[in-house]
Amino acid sequence: MAASQDLVAIFIAEFHVTKGNVIEWSLVSREGISLENVAFNVLPSKVQTVATDVIYFTKDSYQGVAVYRRITSDEESRRGARMISVGVLVENSTRPRPWNHISALKRFAVRLEDSLEERDFLEAYFNQHKVPNTNSSEEEPWDGWEEEISRATMDHPAFHLSHVLQIMGISSLTVFKHALGRRRILIHTPPPVESACLLAQLAAVISTGEEGASGVHAQKIAVLGVVGLTDLKRIEEVSAQGNGWIACTTDAIFLEKTQLYDLLIDLSSRTQQRPQRPSLSVSRFSEGSNIKTYKLQSVRYTWSDVKLWTELDRILEADFEHGHPHEAYATKSRWLDPWGLYDDVCIVCAGIWTGWKPSATTSYRQSSSESTPVTNSNSNTQLRLSTDMKDSSRKSIDPRLGPLDVSPSTRAKVTALGLLSAFHNHTDFLHSRLTEFLASTPGAVGIETETVMNPKDVVAFDLGPGSELDARFLEWLSETRGKKVKVRRGWKDLFRYIFGFA
């Protein structure tokens, strides 16, 4: 794969005892590219508690990635350690790929540990990969996900989709619906943040059809990466655009700012009773108060999710059977986790109701004790990098670098493509059904006119007519088309549908 020429900035951020987070050194490809407040994104709060991390972020319209490293220091003024992040910003494009630079940034972070004042290798890398000084704005043609995956390294977020689904379970489809409906999604996590950043990237990828749903949903939901208190104004500005966003934060104060987001994924909520299930909460307007307030309400998957999850589970099961056999561990962990057992029972009940039968080897909470952790032992985050990272890597000369990523295995490529295809086909199916419904409804002429959708129409989307989340999802999906739809799900409407009166 040819070296990408997409960099617009490279920098080193560092925490100073007296100055706080600052950009210590930087290079930009042209005037007008600002790195203001970037140091707060790549050195988020509490990051000093971990040794290394990979951090995705955005600045203005540019996406970026940084590698953090805590360096032991004998300087008395440094209090025993120096916290640095070396990062890049990539040029605006339809499909920016900041992850292409992660392996290089990891090497640079280790090299800076040996010689913090050296800059020549950073300048050389920037000159090799910076955006050419031309007026051409042509992008490389998009040849589909098969071509994308075939050229990618294990740093590509798509190769972690299978493991994220195994950890999140069927609740991942709740995240999918919010992303497809272009809602505001916040992921709260303790450091390290790499797992949360991967989840954000993947939520954006799976909620866009193979070809942007033939132009209908071509604009992906905005991925803001790691945000902090300095980004409050930017979050409000992006929210006003109405296309939704996904962001990660380590600041617990965001848990109290419930008016900023629609869905909260809390990766810090791990307990002994729920060791692997992140908690999901929706922000709901609290009525009956003179002051406009929002409260968090726990949310789970719906029975209509079983059909899509069955298809995803078959792909995960095939990957599981050809990978590392941990069925005994997975079975044991389900019985130790009451919530995991509750999920499995609910899925089986829902499957029986919908006519689906699970296979004998189906496992919903496949956990790998040999998976390579994103973090060190002091992390509370349960999401871990895919085991394929371990299978498809070779050892580096410098042990501080950890494994050097090489081309992923064929199994990893097949699994990633299968999962992406399932999500994208379902996305295109939903948009196709919505197009048919709007075409058959003469009154659906704009956002000002409200169109009514009855339970029979909801079932045509393979969704539950009695589910509040499914009803909201269809209303959100219609808003992305500039239409206003109201789903009727009162007891009278359901009675008419069940007994064939409507």
Coordinates of C-alpha atoms in Angstrom, one line a residue:
M1 CA 0.0 0.0 0.0
A2 CA 1.5 3.4 -1.0
A3 CA 2.3 5.8 1.7
S4 CA -0.6 8.1 2.3
Q5 CA -0.1 11.9 1.8
D6 CA -2.9 13.3 4.0
L7 CA -1.2 15.1 6.9
V8 CA -2.0 18.7 7.6
A9 CA -0.3 18.9 11.0
I10 CA 2.0 17.0 13.4
F11 CA 2.6 18.0 17.0
I12 CA 3.8 17.1 20.5
A13 CA 1.6 17.9 23.4
E14 CA 2.8 17.8 27.0
F15 CA 1.6 18.4 30.5
H16 CA 3.5 21.0 32.4
V17 CA 3.2 21.3 36.2
T18 CA 2.9 25.1 36.0
K19 CA 1.5 25.6 32.5
G20 CA -0.9 22.8 32.2
N21 CA -1.5 21.1 28.8
V22 CA 0.4 22.8 26.0
I23 CA 1.5 22.2 22.4
E24 CA 5.2 21.8 22.9
W25 CA 6.1 21.6 19.2
S26 CA 4.2 21.5 15.9
L27 CA 4.3 21.7 12.1
V28 CA 1.4 22.5 9.8
S29 CA 1.1 22.2 6.0
R30 CA -0.5 25.6 5.5
E31 CA -1.6 28.7 7.3
G32 CA -5.0 28.8 9.0
I33 CA -4.7 25.4 10.7
S34 CA -5.1 25.9 14.4
L35 CA -4.1 23.6 17.2
E36 CA -5.8 25.6 19.9
N37 CA -7.1 23.4 22.8
V38 CA -5.9 20.2 21.0
A39 CA -3.6 19.6 24.0
F40 CA -6.7 19.1 26.2
N41 CA -8.1 16.5 23.8
V42 CA -4.9 14.4 23.5
L43 CA -4.1 14.7 27.2
P44 CA -7.6 14.1 28.7
S45 CA -8.3 14.2 32.4
K46 CA -7.0 11.3 34.5
V47 CA -4.8 10.1 31.6
Q48 CA -1.8 10.2 34.0
T49 CA -3.2 7.0 35.6
V50 CA -2.2 4.9 32.5
A51 CA 1.1 4.4 30.8
T52 CA 0.0 4.4 27.2
D53 CA -3.1 5.2 25.1
V54 CA -4.3 5.8 21.6
I55 CA -6.6 8.9 21.3
Y56 CA -8.9 9.9 18.5
F57 CA -9.9 13.5 18.3
T58 CA -11.1 16.3 15.9
K59 CA -10.1 19.9 15.5
D60 CA -12.4 22.1 13.5
S61 CA -13.2 19.9 10.5
Y62 CA -10.1 17.8 10.7
Q63 CA -9.8 14.3 12.2
G64 CA -6.7 13.3 14.1
V65 CA -5.1 10.6 16.2
A66 CA -2.5 10.8 18.9
V67 CA -0.4 8.3 20.9
Y68 CA 0.1 9.1 24.6
R69 CA 3.0 7.9 26.7
R70 CA 3.9 8.5 30.3
I71 CA 7.7 8.8 30.6
T72 CA 9.6 8.3 33.8
S73 CA 11.6 11.4 34.7
D74 CA 14.3 12.2 37.3
E75 CA 13.6 15.9 37.1
E76 CA 12.3 17.2 40.4
S77 CA 10.0 19.7 38.7
R78 CA 8.3 16.9 36.7
R79 CA 7.1 15.1 39.8
G80 CA 8.6 11.8 38.6
A81 CA 7.0 11.6 35.2
R82 CA 6.4 13.5 31.9
M83 CA 3.1 13.0 30.1
I84 CA 3.3 13.5 26.3
S85 CA 1.2 12.8 23.2
V86 CA 2.5 12.8 19.7
G87 CA -0.3 13.3 17.1
V88 CA -1.4 14.2 13.6
L89 CA -4.3 15.8 11.9
V90 CA -5.4 14.5 8.5
E91 CA -6.8 16.4 5.5
N92 CA -10.6 16.7 5.1
S93 CA -12.0 14.0 2.8
T94 CA -15.0 11.8 2.5
R95 CA -13.2 8.9 4.2
P96 CA -10.3 10.2 6.4
R97 CA -8.1 7.5 7.7
P98 CA -6.1 8.8 10.7
W99 CA -5.5 5.2 11.9
N100 CA -3.0 4.7 9.1
H101 CA -0.5 6.7 11.2
I102 CA -0.9 4.9 14.5
S103 CA 2.0 2.5 14.1
A104 CA 4.4 5.3 13.2
L105 CA 3.2 7.4 16.1
K106 CA 3.8 4.5 18.5
R107 CA 7.4 4.3 17.3
F108 CA 7.8 8.1 17.7
A109 CA 6.5 8.1 21.2
V110 CA 9.0 5.5 22.2
R111 CA 11.8 7.4 20.5
L112 CA 10.8 10.5 22.3
E113 CA 11.2 8.7 25.5
D114 CA 14.8 8.1 24.7
S115 CA 15.4 11.6 23.3
L116 CA 12.6 14.1 24.1
E117 CA 14.3 17.0 22.3
E118 CA 14.8 15.2 19.0
R119 CA 12.6 16.4 16.2
D120 CA 14.3 15.4 12.9
F121 CA 12.4 12.1 12.5
L122 CA 9.0 13.8 13.0
E123 CA 9.9 16.5 10.4
A124 CA 11.0 13.8 8.0
Y125 CA 7.7 11.8 8.5
F126 CA 5.6 14.9 8.1
N127 CA 7.4 15.9 4.8
Q128 CA 6.9 12.5 3.5
H129 CA 3.1 12.3 4.3
K130 CA 1.9 15.8 4.2
V131 CA -0.7 17.0 1.7
P132 CA 0.9 17.9 -1.6
N133 CA 0.9 21.6 -2.5
T134 CA -1.5 21.3 -5.4
N135 CA -4.9 22.7 -6.2
S136 CA -6.3 19.4 -7.0
S137 CA -9.1 18.3 -4.7
E138 CA -9.7 14.9 -6.2
E139 CA -10.0 12.0 -3.8
E140 CA -9.0 8.4 -4.4
P141 CA -12.1 6.6 -5.8
W142 CA -14.0 4.5 -3.3
D143 CA -14.1 0.9 -4.4
G144 CA -16.2 -0.6 -1.6
W145 CA -15.4 -2.2 1.7
E146 CA -13.8 -5.3 0.2
E147 CA -11.0 -3.1 -1.3
E148 CA -10.8 -1.0 1.9
I149 CA -10.3 -4.1 4.1
S150 CA -7.9 -5.8 1.7
R151 CA -5.5 -2.8 2.0
A152 CA -5.9 -2.1 5.7
T153 CA -3.7 -3.0 8.7
M154 CA -4.9 -4.2 12.1
D155 CA -5.1 -0.5 13.1
H156 CA -8.3 -0.2 11.1
P157 CA -11.3 0.0 13.5
A158 CA -13.3 -2.5 11.3
F159 CA -11.1 -5.4 12.6
H160 CA -12.3 -4.7 16.2
L161 CA -16.0 -4.8 15.3
S162 CA -16.4 -8.5 16.1
H163 CA -14.9 -8.1 19.6
V164 CA -17.0 -4.9 20.3
L165 CA -20.1 -6.9 19.4
Q166 CA -19.2 -9.7 21.7
I167 CA -18.7 -7.4 24.6
M168 CA -21.7 -5.1 24.0
G169 CA -23.9 -8.0 23.0
I170 CA -27.3 -7.4 21.6
S171 CA -27.4 -4.0 23.3
S172 CA -25.0 -2.8 20.5
L173 CA -28.1 -2.7 18.2
T174 CA -29.5 0.1 20.5
V175 CA -26.3 2.1 19.8
F176 CA -26.8 1.3 16.1
K177 CA -30.3 2.6 16.1
H178 CA -29.3 5.9 17.8
A179 CA -26.4 6.3 15.3
L180 CA -28.6 5.5 12.3
G181 CA -31.2 8.0 13.6
R182 CA -28.4 10.6 13.9
R183 CA -28.8 11.1 17.6
R184 CA -26.2 12.6 20.0
I185 CA -24.2 9.8 21.6
L186 CA -21.7 10.2 24.4
I187 CA -19.3 7.5 25.6
H188 CA -18.0 8.0 29.2
T189 CA -14.9 6.1 30.0
P190 CA -12.0 6.1 32.4
P191 CA -8.6 6.2 30.7
P192 CA -7.3 4.6 28.5
V193 CA -9.8 5.8 25.9
E194 CA -8.8 3.8 22.9
S195 CA -11.6 1.3 23.3
A196 CA -14.2 4.1 23.5
C197 CA -12.7 5.8 20.5
L198 CA -12.9 2.5 18.5
L199 CA -16.6 2.1 19.6
A200 CA -17.3 5.6 18.3
Q201 CA -15.6 5.0 15.0
L202 CA -17.4 1.7 14.5
A203 CA -20.9 3.2 15.4
A204 CA -20.4 5.7 12.6
V205 CA -19.2 3.0 10.1
I206 CA -22.1 0.5 10.7
S207 CA -24.8 3.3 10.5
T208 CA -24.0 4.2 6.9
G209 CA -25.0 2.0 4.1
E210 CA -22.6 0.4 1.6
E211 CA -23.0 3.2 -0.8
G212 CA -24.5 5.8 1.5
A213 CA -28.0 4.3 0.9
S214 CA -27.9 5.5 -2.7
G215 CA -27.2 9.0 -1.6
V216 CA -29.9 9.2 1.0
H217 CA -27.7 8.7 4.0
A218 CA -24.4 9.5 2.5
Q219 CA -23.3 11.9 5.2
K220 CA -22.0 10.0 8.2
I221 CA -22.7 10.9 11.7
A222 CA -20.0 13.2 13.1
V223 CA -17.3 11.5 15.2
L224 CA -15.8 14.1 17.5
G225 CA -13.4 11.7 19.3
V226 CA -12.3 12.7 22.8
V227 CA -13.9 15.9 24.1
G228 CA -13.6 17.9 27.4
L229 CA -15.0 20.9 29.0
T230 CA -13.2 23.2 26.5
D231 CA -15.4 21.6 23.8
L232 CA -18.8 22.5 25.2
K233 CA -19.4 25.3 22.7
R234 CA -18.3 23.1 19.8
I235 CA -20.7 20.3 20.9
E236 CA -23.6 22.7 20.9
E237 CA -22.6 24.0 17.4
V238 CA -22.5 20.4 16.0
S239 CA -25.8 19.6 17.7
A240 CA -27.4 22.5 16.0
Q241 CA -26.5 21.0 12.6
G242 CA -29.0 18.2 13.3
N243 CA -26.9 15.4 12.0
G244 CA -26.0 13.9 15.4
W245 CA -22.5 13.1 16.8
I246 CA -20.6 10.5 18.7
A247 CA -18.0 11.6 21.3
C248 CA -15.9 10.2 24.1
T249 CA -15.0 11.8 27.4
T250 CA -13.2 11.0 30.7
D251 CA -14.8 14.0 32.5
A252 CA -17.5 12.7 34.9
I253 CA -19.1 16.2 34.9
F254 CA -20.7 15.3 31.6
L255 CA -22.8 12.7 33.4
E256 CA -24.6 15.7 34.9
K257 CA -25.0 17.6 31.6
T258 CA -27.7 15.3 30.4
Q259 CA -29.2 18.0 28.1
L260 CA -26.2 17.7 25.8
Y261 CA -26.8 14.1 24.5
D262 CA -29.5 11.6 23.7
L263 CA -27.7 8.4 24.6
L264 CA -25.0 7.8 27.2
I265 CA -22.8 4.7 27.0
D266 CA -21.1 4.4 30.4
L267 CA -18.0 2.2 30.2
S268 CA -17.1 3.1 33.8
S269 CA -20.2 1.4 35.2
R270 CA -18.6 -2.0 35.6
T271 CA -19.5 -3.8 38.8
Q272 CA -19.0 -7.3 40.2
Q273 CA -22.6 -8.1 39.2
R274 CA -22.1 -6.8 35.6
P275 CA -18.5 -7.3 34.9
Q276 CA -18.7 -6.9 31.1
R277 CA -21.9 -5.0 30.3
P278 CA -21.5 -1.2 29.7
S279 CA -24.7 0.6 30.8
L280 CA -26.8 2.5 28.3
S281 CA -29.1 5.4 29.3
V282 CA -31.2 7.7 27.3
S283 CA -31.7 11.4 28.3
R284 CA -35.4 12.2 28.7
F285 CA -37.0 15.6 29.3
S286 CA -38.4 15.7 32.8
E287 CA -41.9 17.2 32.8
G288 CA -43.7 18.9 35.6
S289 CA -40.9 21.3 36.5
N290 CA -40.6 25.1 35.8
I291 CA -36.9 24.5 35.0
K292 CA -36.2 22.5 31.8
T293 CA -34.3 19.4 33.1
Y294 CA -33.3 16.1 31.6
K295 CA -32.9 12.8 33.5
L296 CA -31.1 9.6 32.5
Q297 CA -33.3 6.5 32.0
S298 CA -31.8 3.0 31.5
V299 CA -32.4 1.5 28.1
R300 CA -32.1 -2.0 26.7
Y301 CA -32.5 -3.7 23.4
T302 CA -35.9 -4.6 21.9
W303 CA -37.3 -7.9 20.8
S304 CA -37.2 -6.8 17.2
D305 CA -33.4 -6.7 17.5
V306 CA -33.2 -10.5 17.7
K307 CA -33.5 -11.0 13.9
L308 CA -30.5 -8.9 13.0
W309 CA -28.6 -10.1 16.1
T310 CA -29.1 -13.7 14.9
E311 CA -27.5 -12.9 11.6
L312 CA -24.6 -11.2 13.4
D313 CA -24.3 -14.0 15.9
R314 CA -23.9 -16.6 13.1
I315 CA -20.9 -14.6 11.8
L316 CA -19.4 -14.2 15.2
E317 CA -20.0 -17.9 15.8
A318 CA -18.1 -18.9 12.6
D319 CA -15.3 -16.6 13.6
F320 CA -15.4 -18.2 17.1
E321 CA -15.2 -21.7 15.8
H322 CA -12.2 -21.0 13.6
G323 CA -10.4 -18.9 16.2
H324 CA -9.5 -19.6 19.8
P325 CA -11.8 -22.1 21.5
H326 CA -13.0 -20.5 24.8
E327 CA -16.5 -22.0 24.9
A328 CA -16.0 -23.4 28.4
Y329 CA -14.9 -20.0 29.7
A330 CA -17.8 -18.3 27.9
T331 CA -20.3 -20.7 29.3
K332 CA -18.9 -20.3 32.8
S333 CA -18.9 -16.5 32.6
R334 CA -22.6 -16.5 31.6
W335 CA -23.6 -18.3 34.7
L336 CA -21.4 -16.1 36.9
D337 CA -23.0 -12.9 35.4
P338 CA -26.8 -12.7 36.3
W339 CA -27.3 -10.0 33.8
G340 CA -25.7 -12.0 31.0
L341 CA -27.9 -15.0 31.8
Y342 CA -30.9 -12.6 31.8
D343 CA -29.9 -11.4 28.4
D344 CA -29.7 -14.9 27.0
V345 CA -33.1 -15.9 28.4
C346 CA -34.7 -12.8 27.0
I347 CA -33.2 -13.5 23.6
V348 CA -34.3 -17.1 23.5
C349 CA -37.9 -16.0 24.6
A350 CA -37.9 -13.3 21.9
G351 CA -36.6 -15.8 19.4
I352 CA -39.3 -18.3 20.1
W353 CA -41.9 -15.5 19.7
T354 CA -40.4 -14.6 16.3
G355 CA -40.0 -18.2 15.1
W356 CA -36.2 -18.3 15.5
K357 CA -34.3 -21.2 17.1
P358 CA -30.7 -20.7 18.5
S359 CA -28.0 -23.1 17.4
A360 CA -26.6 -25.5 20.0
T361 CA -23.3 -23.7 20.1
T362 CA -24.6 -20.1 20.2
S363 CA -22.9 -18.0 22.8
Y364 CA -23.9 -14.4 23.3
R365 CA -21.2 -13.3 25.7
Q366 CA -18.1 -14.8 24.2
S367 CA -15.3 -13.6 26.4
S368 CA -11.6 -14.3 25.6
S369 CA -9.3 -14.6 28.5
E370 CA -6.4 -14.4 26.0
S371 CA -7.6 -11.2 24.4
T372 CA -5.0 -8.5 24.3
P373 CA -6.0 -5.7 26.7
V374 CA -6.1 -2.1 25.5
T375 CA -5.1 -1.0 28.9
N376 CA -3.0 -1.9 31.9
S377 CA -4.4 -3.5 35.0
N378 CA -5.6 -0.3 36.6
S379 CA -8.3 0.3 34.0
N380 CA -12.0 -0.3 34.7
T381 CA -12.8 -0.4 31.0
Q382 CA -13.9 -3.9 29.8
L383 CA -13.7 -3.4 26.1
R384 CA -10.5 -5.0 24.8
L385 CA -8.8 -5.1 21.4
S386 CA -9.6 -8.0 19.1
T387 CA -7.7 -11.3 19.5
D388 CA -6.8 -11.0 15.8
M389 CA -4.5 -8.2 16.9
K390 CA -2.5 -10.9 18.7
D391 CA -2.7 -13.4 15.9
S392 CA -1.6 -11.0 13.1
S393 CA 1.3 -9.3 14.8
R394 CA 5.0 -9.9 15.1
K395 CA 7.2 -8.9 18.0
S396 CA 9.1 -5.7 17.7
I397 CA 12.8 -5.2 18.4
D398 CA 12.0 -2.7 21.2
P399 CA 9.7 -4.4 23.7
R400 CA 8.2 -1.0 24.6
L401 CA 6.6 -0.9 21.2
G402 CA 4.6 -4.1 21.9
P403 CA 3.5 -6.0 18.8
L404 CA 4.0 -4.4 15.4
D405 CA 0.8 -4.7 13.3
V406 CA 1.0 -6.4 9.9
S407 CA -1.6 -7.5 7.5
P408 CA -4.6 -9.1 9.2
S409 CA -5.4 -12.7 8.7
T410 CA -7.9 -13.9 6.1
R411 CA -10.3 -14.9 8.9
A412 CA -10.2 -11.4 10.3
K413 CA -11.0 -9.9 6.9
V414 CA -13.9 -12.3 6.2
T415 CA -15.4 -11.7 9.6
A416 CA -15.1 -7.9 9.3
L417 CA -16.6 -7.9 5.8
G418 CA -19.4 -10.2 6.9
L419 CA -20.4 -8.0 9.9
L420 CA -20.2 -4.8 7.9
S421 CA -22.3 -6.3 5.1
A422 CA -25.0 -7.4 7.6
F423 CA -25.2 -3.9 9.1
H424 CA -25.1 -2.1 5.7
N425 CA -27.7 -4.4 4.1
H426 CA -30.0 -3.8 7.1
T427 CA -29.5 -0.1 6.8
D428 CA -30.4 -0.1 3.1
F429 CA -33.4 -2.3 3.9
L430 CA -34.7 0.2 6.4
H431 CA -34.2 3.1 4.0
S432 CA -35.9 1.2 1.2
R433 CA -38.9 0.6 3.4
L434 CA -39.0 4.2 4.5
T435 CA -38.9 5.3 0.8
E436 CA -41.8 3.0 0.0
F437 CA -43.8 4.3 3.0
L438 CA -43.2 8.0 2.2
A439 CA -44.0 7.4 -1.5
S440 CA -47.4 5.8 -0.5
T441 CA -48.2 8.7 1.8
P442 CA -49.2 11.8 -0.3
G443 CA -49.2 14.0 2.8
A444 CA -45.5 13.4 3.6
V445 CA -44.3 16.6 1.9
G446 CA -42.0 18.1 4.6
I447 CA -41.0 18.5 8.2
E448 CA -44.0 20.8 8.8
T449 CA -46.5 18.1 7.9
E450 CA -46.9 15.2 10.3
T451 CA -47.5 11.8 8.7
V452 CA -49.0 9.0 10.8
M453 CA -47.5 5.5 10.9
N454 CA -49.7 2.7 12.3
P455 CA -48.5 -0.6 13.8
K456 CA -48.9 -2.4 10.5
D457 CA -46.4 0.0 8.9
V458 CA -44.0 -0.5 11.8
V459 CA -44.0 -4.3 11.3
A460 CA -43.0 -3.8 7.6
F461 CA -39.7 -2.5 9.0
D462 CA -39.2 -5.7 11.0
L463 CA -39.7 -3.6 14.1
G464 CA -41.9 -4.0 17.1
P465 CA -45.2 -2.2 17.0
G466 CA -45.4 -2.0 20.8
S467 CA -41.8 -0.8 21.3
E468 CA -41.2 2.8 22.4
L469 CA -37.6 2.7 21.2
D470 CA -38.6 1.3 17.8
A471 CA -41.2 4.0 17.4
R472 CA -38.7 6.8 18.3
F473 CA -36.2 5.2 15.9
L474 CA -38.6 5.4 12.9
E475 CA -39.4 9.0 13.8
W476 CA -35.6 9.8 14.0
L477 CA -35.0 8.0 10.7
S478 CA -37.7 10.0 9.0
E479 CA -36.2 13.3 10.3
T480 CA -33.0 12.4 8.4
R481 CA -35.1 12.6 5.2
G482 CA -36.6 15.9 6.2
K483 CA -40.0 14.3 7.0
K484 CA -42.0 14.3 10.2
V485 CA -43.6 11.0 11.1
K486 CA -45.6 10.1 14.2
V487 CA -45.8 6.5 15.2
R488 CA -49.1 5.5 16.7
R489 CA -48.8 2.8 19.4
G490 CA -51.7 3.3 21.7
W491 CA -53.6 0.3 23.0
K492 CA -56.4 0.9 20.5
D493 CA -54.0 1.0 17.6
L494 CA -52.4 -2.2 18.8
F495 CA -55.8 -3.9 19.3
R496 CA -56.8 -3.0 15.8
Y497 CA -53.6 -4.4 14.4
I498 CA -53.6 -7.7 16.4
F499 CA -57.2 -8.5 15.5
G500 CA -56.8 -7.4 11.9
F501 CA -58.9 -4.2 11.9
A502 CA -56.1 -2.1 10.5

